Short mmCIF file of C-alpha atoms in Angstrom, two decimals:
data_model
loop_
_atom_site.label_atom_id
_atom_site.label_comp_id
_atom_site.label_asym_id
_atom_site.label_seq_id
_atom_site.Cartn_x
_atom_site.Cartn_y
_atom_site.Cartn_z
CA GLU V 66 -16.34 -2.49 0.80
CA ALA V 67 -13.68 -4.64 -0.81
CA ALA V 68 -12.54 -7.59 1.27
CA VAL V 69 -9.01 -8.97 1.37
CA THR V 70 -8.22 -11.51 4.07
CA GLN V 71 -4.73 -12.58 5.04
CA SER V 72 -3.62 -15.51 7.14
CA PRO V 73 -1.91 -15.93 9.44
CA ARG V 74 -1.87 -12.47 10.99
CA ASN V 75 1.27 -13.22 12.93
CA LYS V 76 3.96 -15.82 12.33
CA VAL V 77 7.27 -16.72 13.91
CA ALA V 78 9.49 -18.89 11.72
CA VAL V 79 12.93 -20.36 12.09
CA THR V 80 15.78 -19.56 9.73
CA GLY V 81 15.82 -22.04 6.86
CA GLY V 82 12.23 -23.04 7.32
CA LYS V 83 9.43 -22.77 4.78
CA VAL V 84 6.74 -20.14 5.25
CA THR V 85 3.51 -19.74 3.30
CA LEU V 86 1.42 -16.61 3.61
CA SER V 87 -2.11 -16.85 2.28
CA CYS V 88 -4.45 -14.25 0.86
CA ASN V 89 -8.07 -14.45 -0.19
CA GLN V 90 -10.15 -11.78 -1.92
CA THR V 91 -13.88 -11.75 -2.55
CA ASN V 92 -13.83 -8.72 -4.88
CA ASN V 93 -13.49 -10.69 -8.11
CA HIS V 94 -10.45 -8.54 -8.95
CA ASN V 95 -8.10 -9.90 -11.56
CA ASN V 96 -4.96 -8.35 -10.05
CA MET V 97 -3.46 -9.36 -6.75
CA TYR V 98 -0.26 -8.21 -5.08
CA TRP V 99 2.16 -8.99 -2.29
CA TYR V 100 4.06 -6.12 -0.67
CA ARG V 101 6.31 -5.86 2.34
CA GLN V 102 6.60 -2.81 4.53
CA ASP V 103 9.63 -1.98 6.64
CA THR V 104 10.33 1.01 8.82
CA GLY V 105 11.60 3.91 6.74
CA HIS V 106 10.28 2.41 3.53
CA GLY V 107 7.01 2.59 1.74
CA LEU V 108 5.45 -0.66 0.69
CA ARG V 109 7.62 -2.53 -1.79
CA LEU V 110 6.21 -4.92 -4.36
CA ILE V 111 7.38 -8.53 -4.18
CA HIS V 112 5.13 -10.41 -6.64
CA TYR V 113 1.87 -9.77 -8.38
CA SER V 114 -0.61 -11.61 -10.53
CA TYR V 115 -3.00 -10.74 -13.37
CA GLY V 116 -5.25 -13.70 -12.78
CA ALA V 117 -5.43 -17.39 -11.97
CA GLY V 118 -2.26 -19.17 -13.04
CA SER V 119 -0.28 -15.95 -13.48
CA THR V 120 2.58 -14.73 -11.30
CA GLU V 121 4.92 -11.85 -12.08
CA LYS V 122 8.05 -10.58 -10.36
CA GLY V 123 7.76 -7.26 -8.64
CA ASP V 124 10.57 -4.97 -7.52
CA ILE V 125 12.07 -7.20 -4.81
CA PRO V 126 11.26 -10.84 -5.73
CA ASP V 127 14.48 -12.53 -4.58
CA GLY V 128 13.88 -15.14 -1.90
CA TYR V 129 10.14 -15.30 -2.59
CA LYS V 130 7.83 -17.33 -4.78
CA ALA V 131 4.16 -16.80 -5.43
CA SER V 132 1.23 -18.95 -6.43
CA ARG V 133 -2.18 -17.96 -7.83
CA PRO V 134 -4.23 -21.16 -8.01
CA SER V 135 -7.55 -19.36 -8.39
CA GLN V 136 -9.08 -15.92 -8.88
CA GLU V 137 -9.60 -15.61 -5.13
CA ASN V 138 -6.33 -16.89 -3.70
CA PHE V 139 -2.75 -15.66 -3.92
CA SER V 140 0.03 -17.12 -1.76
CA LEU V 141 3.51 -15.89 -0.97
CA ILE V 142 6.08 -18.60 -0.30
CA LEU V 143 9.41 -18.30 1.46
CA GLU V 144 11.19 -21.59 0.73
CA LEU V 145 14.17 -20.84 3.00
CA ALA V 146 13.28 -18.06 5.40
CA THR V 147 16.01 -15.67 6.51
CA PRO V 148 16.03 -13.02 9.27
CA SER V 149 16.14 -10.29 6.60
CA GLN V 150 12.64 -11.37 5.62
CA THR V 151 11.30 -10.28 8.98
CA SER V 152 8.71 -7.70 7.99
CA VAL V 153 5.04 -6.91 7.70
CA TYR V 154 3.53 -8.36 4.55
CA PHE V 155 0.47 -6.93 2.85
CA CYS V 156 -1.68 -8.58 0.24
CA ALA V 157 -3.86 -6.50 -2.04
CA SER V 158 -6.32 -6.83 -4.89
CA GLY V 159 -7.54 -4.44 -7.55
CA GLY V 160 -6.04 -2.10 -10.13
CA ASP V 161 -7.15 -4.09 -13.14
CA ARG V 162 -5.38 -3.37 -16.38
CA GLY V 163 -7.07 -0.88 -18.64
CA ARG V 164 -9.37 0.45 -15.94
CA ASN V 165 -8.83 2.91 -13.15
CA THR V 166 -9.64 0.89 -10.08
CA GLU V 167 -8.63 1.23 -6.48
CA VAL V 168 -6.35 -1.26 -4.80
CA PHE V 169 -7.51 -2.66 -1.47
CA PHE V 170 -5.24 -4.14 1.15
CA GLY V 171 -5.53 -6.86 3.75
CA LYS V 172 -4.69 -6.19 7.39
CA GLY V 173 -1.14 -7.45 7.05
CA THR V 174 0.88 -10.39 8.35
CA ARG V 175 3.69 -9.75 10.79
CA LEU V 176 6.45 -12.27 10.10
CA THR V 177 9.41 -12.72 12.40
CA VAL V 178 12.24 -15.02 11.31
CA VAL V 179 14.50 -16.05 14.18
CA GLY N 60 13.44 3.62 -11.66
CA ASP N 61 10.07 5.01 -10.81
CA GLN N 62 10.14 7.14 -7.71
CA VAL N 63 7.66 8.74 -5.43
CA GLU N 64 9.01 11.49 -3.20
CA GLN N 65 6.80 12.10 -0.20
CA SER N 66 7.15 14.99 2.24
CA PRO N 67 7.38 15.71 5.05
CA SER N 68 8.59 12.46 6.58
CA ALA N 69 7.20 13.47 9.97
CA LEU N 70 4.65 16.03 11.06
CA SER N 71 3.34 17.14 14.44
CA LEU N 72 0.07 19.05 14.70
CA HIS N 73 -1.94 20.45 17.56
CA GLU N 74 -5.58 19.49 17.62
CA GLY N 75 -7.66 21.81 15.48
CA THR N 76 -4.87 22.85 13.15
CA GLY N 77 -4.11 21.65 9.65
CA SER N 78 -1.39 21.01 7.17
CA ALA N 79 -0.62 19.45 3.81
CA LEU N 80 1.31 16.42 2.67
CA ARG N 81 2.81 16.25 -0.78
CA CYS N 82 4.02 13.62 -3.21
CA ASN N 83 6.07 14.34 -6.29
CA PHE N 84 6.36 11.76 -9.03
CA THR N 85 9.27 11.29 -11.40
CA THR N 86 7.11 9.89 -14.16
CA THR N 87 3.59 10.20 -15.46
CA MET N 88 1.08 7.86 -13.94
CA ARG N 89 -2.63 7.38 -14.39
CA ALA N 90 -3.80 7.89 -10.82
CA VAL N 91 -2.79 8.26 -7.20
CA GLN N 92 -4.04 6.61 -4.03
CA TRP N 93 -3.70 7.88 -0.49
CA PHE N 94 -3.74 5.57 2.53
CA ARG N 95 -3.49 5.91 6.27
CA LYS N 96 -1.88 3.17 8.34
CA ASN N 97 -3.67 3.14 11.65
CA SER N 98 -2.45 2.11 15.09
CA ARG N 99 -3.50 -1.47 14.40
CA GLY N 100 -1.36 -1.59 11.27
CA SER N 101 -4.22 -1.65 8.79
CA LEU N 102 -4.05 0.35 5.56
CA ILE N 103 -7.13 2.49 5.23
CA ASN N 104 -8.07 3.75 1.76
CA LEU N 105 -8.49 7.52 1.84
CA PHE N 106 -8.64 8.62 -1.79
CA TYR N 107 -8.26 7.36 -5.33
CA LEU N 108 -7.80 10.15 -7.88
CA ALA N 109 -7.27 9.98 -11.61
CA SER N 110 -7.43 13.80 -11.79
CA GLY N 111 -8.74 16.88 -10.00
CA THR N 112 -9.68 17.01 -6.35
CA LYS N 113 -11.73 14.99 -3.89
CA GLU N 114 -12.89 15.85 -0.42
CA ASN N 115 -14.03 13.64 2.41
CA GLY N 116 -14.78 15.29 5.72
CA ARG N 117 -11.66 17.05 6.97
CA LEU N 118 -9.49 15.58 4.25
CA LYS N 119 -9.00 16.90 0.76
CA SER N 120 -6.74 15.58 -1.97
CA ALA N 121 -5.62 16.90 -5.32
CA PHE N 122 -3.78 15.27 -8.20
CA ASP N 123 -2.10 17.04 -11.10
CA SER N 124 -0.85 14.39 -13.51
CA LYS N 125 0.72 16.92 -15.84
CA GLU N 126 2.77 18.55 -13.08
CA ARG N 127 3.31 15.13 -11.47
CA TYR N 128 2.27 15.80 -7.90
CA SER N 129 -0.48 15.12 -5.43
CA THR N 130 -1.39 16.70 -2.13
CA LEU N 131 -3.38 15.65 0.91
CA HIS N 132 -4.74 18.44 3.09
CA ILE N 133 -5.85 17.81 6.65
CA ARG N 134 -7.87 20.47 8.43
CA ASP N 135 -9.08 20.62 12.03
CA ALA N 136 -6.82 17.72 12.94
CA GLN N 137 -8.09 15.31 15.59
CA LEU N 138 -6.20 12.88 17.80
CA GLU N 139 -7.51 9.92 15.80
CA ASP N 140 -5.87 11.30 12.65
CA SER N 141 -2.49 10.22 14.00
CA GLY N 142 -0.81 7.53 11.96
CA THR N 143 1.37 7.08 8.90
CA TYR N 144 0.07 8.42 5.61
CA PHE N 145 1.21 6.97 2.30
CA CYS N 146 0.69 8.11 -1.23
CA ALA N 147 1.01 5.59 -4.02
CA ALA N 148 1.31 6.11 -7.75
CA ASP N 149 -0.91 3.92 -9.90
CA MET N 150 1.41 2.72 -12.66
CA GLY N 151 -1.29 0.61 -14.27
CA TYR N 152 0.03 -2.76 -13.13
CA LYS N 153 1.28 -1.85 -9.65
CA LEU N 154 1.29 0.84 -7.01
CA THR N 155 4.60 2.55 -6.23
CA PHE N 156 4.60 3.92 -2.72
CA GLY N 157 6.12 6.95 -1.10
CA THR N 158 8.06 6.43 2.13
CA GLY N 159 5.24 7.77 4.28
CA THR N 160 4.50 10.72 6.56
CA SER N 161 4.27 9.98 10.25
CA LEU N 162 1.62 12.30 11.65
CA LEU N 163 1.22 12.92 15.37
CA VAL N 164 -1.70 15.00 16.56
CA ASP N 165 -1.44 16.16 20.15
CA PRO N 166 -3.90 17.95 22.42
#
């Protein structure tokens, strides 16, 4: 079974502070993703990556940066956190280009910005 | 933009009964995934389909890429099936999600 590990699982941050969410995958997948999920919405794509050193903007990238320093690790960075960024964040790996592959998700990080 | 229309948004079933969830897609995609979000908030992979149908226990899913829809059938529903079900269209570089179906199974 594919393994995607997120940390922290829960985080409370203050408005204007910097937040880094980390994700590690041991599946050797090239693609990694960060989504957020809010009540009444499906998961929405923030940033994604095709491999180490690559980051791409998703559908809702404003207010977020991403970093992919290695095949295994993909971070989501909130430089100046705002209450509107309170959400549950999911990291995922899989779905390599050119091949039909499943995407596997981590258990999520619940972020509250106060 | 790309859209995934999922229905119903909420569903209540008595134990032992069944129903179907549906997702319609506004564009052609190469595959569909179905997930269940459990009470602990984890996304559980249910199915990945590039075409045809798949069955796993009391769940069965179908995907028609030409007609741009997918279905998830649940039969003999159990209490532990409660949760939010999401379909997601595989666009090749990302998944585009439906808004989810909140399923409640009661005794």
